[in-house]
Amino acid sequence: MLSDCCLFPYLRGRKSEPDDEGVDLDPVLLISGIGGSILHSKNKKFSYEIRVWVRILLADLEFKRKIWSIYNPDTGYTEALDDGTEIVVPDDDYGLYAIDILDPSWWAKLFQFTDVYQFHDLIDMLIGCGYKKGSTLFGHGYDFRQSNRIDKAMDGLKAKLATVYKASGGRKVNIISHSMGGLLVSCFLSLHNDVFEKYVTKWICIACPFQGAPGCINDSLLTGLQFVYGFASYFFVSRWTMHQLLIECPSIYEMLSNPGFKWKQDPLIQVWRKQSEGKADASVQLESYGPSECISLFEGALRHNELHYGGKSVALPFNFNILKWASGTHEVLNRTRLPNGVSFYNIYGTSFGTPFDVCYGSETSPIEDLSKICHSLPKYSYVDGDGTVPTESAKADSFAAVERVGFAADHRGLLRDKEVFRQIQKWLDVTEKLVNSAKTSRVMDEFSNVGACLQRQ
C-alpha cells in the first residue's frame, strides 16, 4: 500500500508565475468550508508532513492515528492526541493547493473520485476569465476542526487579506466563500470590521449555514458524518471514525441551530422510546426534542462514548465546554454588520431534500437506552435546500444583500455548476475567454516531484 509523505514541503510543486495579463482585475480570494481544506500531520521533531485529510488510501487508519483530537478548554483549541505531531494546512500555490483537489494523488485521478474535487472547476473558470495565481487569484484553507472565531483563524484570515491586497498592488479583495467559510468570514467581519472594510470590496457567499444546518449537525454529533457515498466510501474515513472527531470540534457545535433564529418550524430530534424498560407490556412513545431540549438528549446519548487510542480509553461525552464557547460564537455572529462600501451577494442551493428533523428507532424497534442512538442509523424528514444546508438557513444572512440567487444544485455541486459560474462572472464583471489548456488550473501532484515525496510499501 502507498502512503503520502513529504520531507520537503517546499518541493511539493512550483508556484505558477503570474504575468501581466489580468492586472486590471480586482483580486479574488477563495475560502473553503468544513472539510474543504487539505490537512497535513507535521512531525514536530523532523518536520516531515503526511496528508491526513483528504486521502483515499489508508484514509481511516491515518485519520485515527494522526487527526483524532480532544478539546483543550484552557486554550480553546482542539489538539491532536498524537503529541508528536501537529495539524497544518499547506499554503502552496498561493493557498490554492489546499482547496483545489483534496486528494491530489494519482490514485484519486485514476479512479476519478470527483467527490474530492473542491474548488478545482471554479479555479479553472476564474483563470479562464484572466485571473492569475499570485497576483489576482488566491486561496485560503484553514484547520476546520477549530472554532470559526479562534485567534489563529482570525489572524490567519487577516494576514491572507493583507497579502492579497499587497500582491495586487493595493486593490481591494473580492471574497468567494463556501459553506462554513461564510461563518468564518462573518466572525471576522464582526470582530475586525475595520480590517474587513479596508481590504474587501465584494463578498460572494455560497451555501453558508448562516443559522445552522440542524439535520446534518444534530446527526453528526450523535452518529457521525459521511462525506462520500457509494463505491468511494469503502476507501474513505468511516462514519464512526468521523463521529469521534466531530464531538471534539468547536466548528461543529457552532453550526447547531442558532438559538436566536426563528425557524418557520423548529427542527426536531425524535426518538422512539420504551417507557418501561425490561417489561413485556412496556409502552412505546415518540419523544421530541427541540433546539434547546436536544442538549439533554446529546448528554444522555453520549454519556458512555469513548475511543481507544495508544492503548488507553479516552472518554468523549458531549462537550459542554465547547457548547459554551459555541454560544459565544453565535452571539458574535448575531452582532455582524456589513460595513459601508462592501457589497454582499448570496448564492444558495435549492431543489434537494435536505435533512431537518432526525428520528432514531421506530415504533417496532424502539430505543431502550439513549446510548444506543450512537450505533443506529437515522431517518430524516426533509426540507428544501442543497442536501446539507436548508434554504431557509442559507438565505437568512441578515445582510443588505445586493442579490440573493438560488440554484438547483447540491452543496458541493454549487462549486461546479455552470449557472453559478455565470452568476459569479456577472457579479465580478468578467467573462470567460478561450485559453490554452496549459493556462488553466494545475493541481500539484505530490507524486510528480522526484525527490520531494517518498512512496513506501
Short mmCIF file of N, CA and C in Angstrom, two decimals, residues 30-33 99 114-115 117-126 176-180 182 204-210 345-352 354 384-395 404-425 427:
data_model
loop_
_atom_site.label_atom_id
_atom_site.label_comp_id
_atom_site.label_asym_id
_atom_site.label_seq_id
_atom_site.Cartn_x
_atom_site.Cartn_y
_atom_site.Cartn_z
N LEU A 30 -10.50 32.80 -2.50
CA LEU A 30 -11.42 31.69 -2.30
C LEU A 30 -11.23 31.11 -0.90
N ILE A 31 -12.33 30.95 -0.17
CA ILE A 31 -12.27 30.45 1.21
C ILE A 31 -13.13 29.21 1.33
N SER A 32 -12.54 28.14 1.81
CA SER A 32 -13.22 26.85 1.86
C SER A 32 -14.09 26.71 3.09
N GLY A 33 -14.88 25.64 3.12
CA GLY A 33 -15.75 25.35 4.25
C GLY A 33 -15.24 24.17 5.05
N ILE A 99 -7.13 23.80 -1.36
CA ILE A 99 -8.59 23.82 -1.54
C ILE A 99 -8.99 23.39 -2.95
N THR A 114 -14.39 12.33 -8.07
CA THR A 114 -14.73 13.75 -8.17
C THR A 114 -15.25 14.32 -6.86
N ASP A 115 -15.60 13.44 -5.90
CA ASP A 115 -16.04 13.92 -4.60
C ASP A 115 -14.97 14.76 -3.90
N TYR A 117 -12.90 16.78 -5.54
CA TYR A 117 -12.63 17.98 -6.34
C TYR A 117 -13.40 19.14 -5.70
N GLN A 118 -12.71 20.00 -5.00
CA GLN A 118 -13.35 21.05 -4.25
C GLN A 118 -13.52 22.31 -5.10
N PHE A 119 -12.54 23.23 -5.07
CA PHE A 119 -12.64 24.46 -5.85
C PHE A 119 -12.05 24.31 -7.27
N HIS A 120 -11.71 23.11 -7.66
CA HIS A 120 -10.97 22.90 -8.91
C HIS A 120 -11.63 23.56 -10.11
N ASP A 121 -12.91 23.28 -10.33
CA ASP A 121 -13.59 23.82 -11.51
C ASP A 121 -13.74 25.33 -11.42
N LEU A 122 -13.99 25.84 -10.22
CA LEU A 122 -14.12 27.29 -10.05
C LEU A 122 -12.79 27.99 -10.29
N ILE A 123 -11.70 27.37 -9.85
CA ILE A 123 -10.37 27.93 -10.12
C ILE A 123 -10.12 27.99 -11.62
N ASP A 124 -10.44 26.91 -12.31
CA ASP A 124 -10.27 26.88 -13.77
C ASP A 124 -11.09 27.97 -14.44
N MET A 125 -12.33 28.14 -13.99
CA MET A 125 -13.18 29.17 -14.58
C MET A 125 -12.58 30.56 -14.40
N LEU A 126 -12.10 30.85 -13.21
CA LEU A 126 -11.54 32.17 -12.94
C LEU A 126 -10.26 32.41 -13.73
N ILE A 176 -14.81 34.96 -2.21
CA ILE A 176 -15.81 33.95 -2.53
C ILE A 176 -15.65 32.84 -1.50
N SER A 177 -16.65 32.68 -0.64
CA SER A 177 -16.59 31.66 0.42
C SER A 177 -17.60 30.57 0.14
N HIS A 178 -17.29 29.38 0.66
CA HIS A 178 -18.20 28.24 0.52
C HIS A 178 -18.53 27.66 1.89
N SER A 179 -19.81 27.39 2.12
CA SER A 179 -20.27 26.66 3.29
C SER A 179 -19.83 27.35 4.58
N MET A 180 -19.17 26.58 5.49
CA MET A 180 -18.77 27.15 6.78
C MET A 180 -17.78 28.28 6.62
N GLY A 182 -18.29 30.83 5.10
CA GLY A 182 -19.09 32.03 5.28
C GLY A 182 -19.20 32.42 6.74
N ILE A 204 -18.94 37.26 -2.04
CA ILE A 204 -19.89 36.33 -2.64
C ILE A 204 -19.91 35.08 -1.78
N CYS A 205 -21.04 34.80 -1.18
CA CYS A 205 -21.18 33.71 -0.22
C CYS A 205 -21.97 32.57 -0.87
N ILE A 206 -21.44 31.36 -0.79
CA ILE A 206 -22.07 30.20 -1.41
C ILE A 206 -22.41 29.17 -0.34
N ALA A 207 -23.69 28.82 -0.23
CA ALA A 207 -24.17 27.69 0.61
C ALA A 207 -23.75 27.82 2.06
N CYS A 208 -23.90 28.99 2.63
CA CYS A 208 -23.49 29.19 4.02
C CYS A 208 -24.62 28.83 4.99
N PRO A 209 -24.34 28.04 6.02
CA PRO A 209 -25.37 27.73 7.04
C PRO A 209 -25.46 28.87 8.06
N PHE A 210 -25.96 30.01 7.64
CA PHE A 210 -25.97 31.19 8.50
C PHE A 210 -26.67 30.93 9.83
N TYR A 345 -23.27 39.34 -1.76
CA TYR A 345 -24.07 38.53 -2.68
C TYR A 345 -24.21 37.12 -2.10
N ASN A 346 -25.39 36.54 -2.24
CA ASN A 346 -25.66 35.26 -1.61
C ASN A 346 -26.15 34.24 -2.65
N ILE A 347 -25.43 33.13 -2.76
CA ILE A 347 -25.83 32.00 -3.60
C ILE A 347 -26.20 30.84 -2.69
N TYR A 348 -27.36 30.24 -2.91
CA TYR A 348 -27.78 29.11 -2.08
C TYR A 348 -28.37 28.02 -2.97
N GLY A 349 -28.39 26.81 -2.44
CA GLY A 349 -28.89 25.67 -3.20
C GLY A 349 -30.35 25.39 -2.92
N THR A 350 -31.05 24.91 -3.94
CA THR A 350 -32.46 24.55 -3.81
C THR A 350 -32.71 23.20 -4.49
N SER A 351 -33.92 22.71 -4.31
CA SER A 351 -34.44 21.55 -5.06
C SER A 351 -33.87 20.21 -4.61
N PHE A 352 -33.11 20.20 -3.51
CA PHE A 352 -32.60 18.95 -2.97
C PHE A 352 -33.18 18.73 -1.56
N THR A 354 -33.24 18.13 2.03
CA THR A 354 -32.20 18.46 2.99
C THR A 354 -32.64 18.05 4.40
N ASP A 384 -36.50 21.92 1.75
CA ASP A 384 -35.79 22.35 0.55
C ASP A 384 -34.41 22.90 0.93
N GLY A 385 -33.43 22.59 0.11
CA GLY A 385 -32.08 23.08 0.35
C GLY A 385 -31.10 22.47 -0.64
N ASP A 386 -29.84 22.37 -0.22
CA ASP A 386 -28.80 21.83 -1.11
C ASP A 386 -28.38 20.42 -0.70
N GLY A 387 -29.17 19.78 0.16
CA GLY A 387 -28.83 18.45 0.64
C GLY A 387 -28.09 18.49 1.96
N THR A 388 -27.54 19.65 2.32
CA THR A 388 -26.82 19.83 3.58
C THR A 388 -27.38 21.01 4.37
N VAL A 389 -27.49 22.16 3.70
CA VAL A 389 -27.96 23.39 4.34
C VAL A 389 -29.37 23.71 3.87
N PRO A 390 -30.33 23.86 4.78
CA PRO A 390 -31.68 24.26 4.37
C PRO A 390 -31.66 25.63 3.71
N THR A 391 -32.48 25.80 2.69
CA THR A 391 -32.58 27.10 2.03
C THR A 391 -32.93 28.20 3.02
N GLU A 392 -33.79 27.88 3.98
CA GLU A 392 -34.20 28.87 4.98
C GLU A 392 -32.99 29.42 5.73
N SER A 393 -32.04 28.57 6.06
CA SER A 393 -30.84 29.00 6.78
C SER A 393 -29.89 29.75 5.87
N ALA A 394 -29.68 29.24 4.66
CA ALA A 394 -28.72 29.86 3.74
C ALA A 394 -29.15 31.26 3.31
N LYS A 395 -30.46 31.50 3.24
CA LYS A 395 -30.96 32.81 2.83
C LYS A 395 -30.96 33.82 3.98
N ARG A 404 -29.69 37.90 -3.92
CA ARG A 404 -29.69 36.52 -3.44
C ARG A 404 -30.26 35.66 -4.55
N VAL A 405 -29.54 34.60 -4.92
CA VAL A 405 -29.97 33.77 -6.04
C VAL A 405 -29.85 32.31 -5.66
N GLY A 406 -30.93 31.55 -5.89
CA GLY A 406 -30.92 30.13 -5.64
C GLY A 406 -30.70 29.33 -6.91
N PHE A 407 -29.96 28.23 -6.79
CA PHE A 407 -29.68 27.35 -7.93
C PHE A 407 -29.99 25.91 -7.54
N ALA A 408 -30.52 25.16 -8.49
CA ALA A 408 -30.84 23.75 -8.26
C ALA A 408 -29.56 22.93 -8.34
N ALA A 409 -28.82 22.93 -7.25
CA ALA A 409 -27.56 22.19 -7.17
C ALA A 409 -27.33 21.80 -5.72
N ASP A 410 -26.56 20.72 -5.52
CA ASP A 410 -26.31 20.29 -4.15
C ASP A 410 -25.13 21.07 -3.56
N HIS A 411 -24.81 20.75 -2.32
CA HIS A 411 -23.90 21.57 -1.52
C HIS A 411 -22.54 21.76 -2.19
N ARG A 412 -21.91 20.66 -2.59
CA ARG A 412 -20.62 20.78 -3.27
C ARG A 412 -20.79 21.01 -4.76
N GLY A 413 -21.93 20.59 -5.29
CA GLY A 413 -22.19 20.80 -6.72
C GLY A 413 -22.27 22.26 -7.10
N LEU A 414 -22.60 23.14 -6.14
CA LEU A 414 -22.64 24.57 -6.41
C LEU A 414 -21.28 25.10 -6.84
N LEU A 415 -20.21 24.40 -6.45
CA LEU A 415 -18.86 24.82 -6.83
C LEU A 415 -18.47 24.32 -8.22
N ARG A 416 -19.36 23.58 -8.85
CA ARG A 416 -19.09 23.08 -10.21
C ARG A 416 -20.17 23.47 -11.20
N ASP A 417 -21.19 24.16 -10.76
CA ASP A 417 -22.35 24.44 -11.58
C ASP A 417 -22.09 25.60 -12.56
N LYS A 418 -22.37 25.38 -13.84
CA LYS A 418 -22.10 26.39 -14.86
C LYS A 418 -22.97 27.63 -14.68
N GLU A 419 -24.21 27.45 -14.22
CA GLU A 419 -25.08 28.60 -14.00
C GLU A 419 -24.55 29.45 -12.83
N VAL A 420 -24.05 28.78 -11.81
CA VAL A 420 -23.43 29.50 -10.70
C VAL A 420 -22.22 30.30 -11.20
N PHE A 421 -21.44 29.67 -12.07
CA PHE A 421 -20.26 30.36 -12.62
C PHE A 421 -20.67 31.62 -13.39
N ARG A 422 -21.73 31.51 -14.18
CA ARG A 422 -22.16 32.68 -14.95
C ARG A 422 -22.62 33.80 -14.02
N GLN A 423 -23.26 33.42 -12.90
CA GLN A 423 -23.70 34.43 -11.95
C GLN A 423 -22.49 35.11 -11.28
N ILE A 424 -21.49 34.33 -10.94
CA ILE A 424 -20.28 34.90 -10.34
C ILE A 424 -19.57 35.83 -11.32
N GLN A 425 -19.50 35.41 -12.58
CA GLN A 425 -18.88 36.26 -13.61
C GLN A 425 -19.61 37.59 -13.73
N TRP A 427 -21.34 39.14 -11.36
CA TRP A 427 -21.06 39.97 -10.19
C TRP A 427 -19.63 40.50 -10.17
#
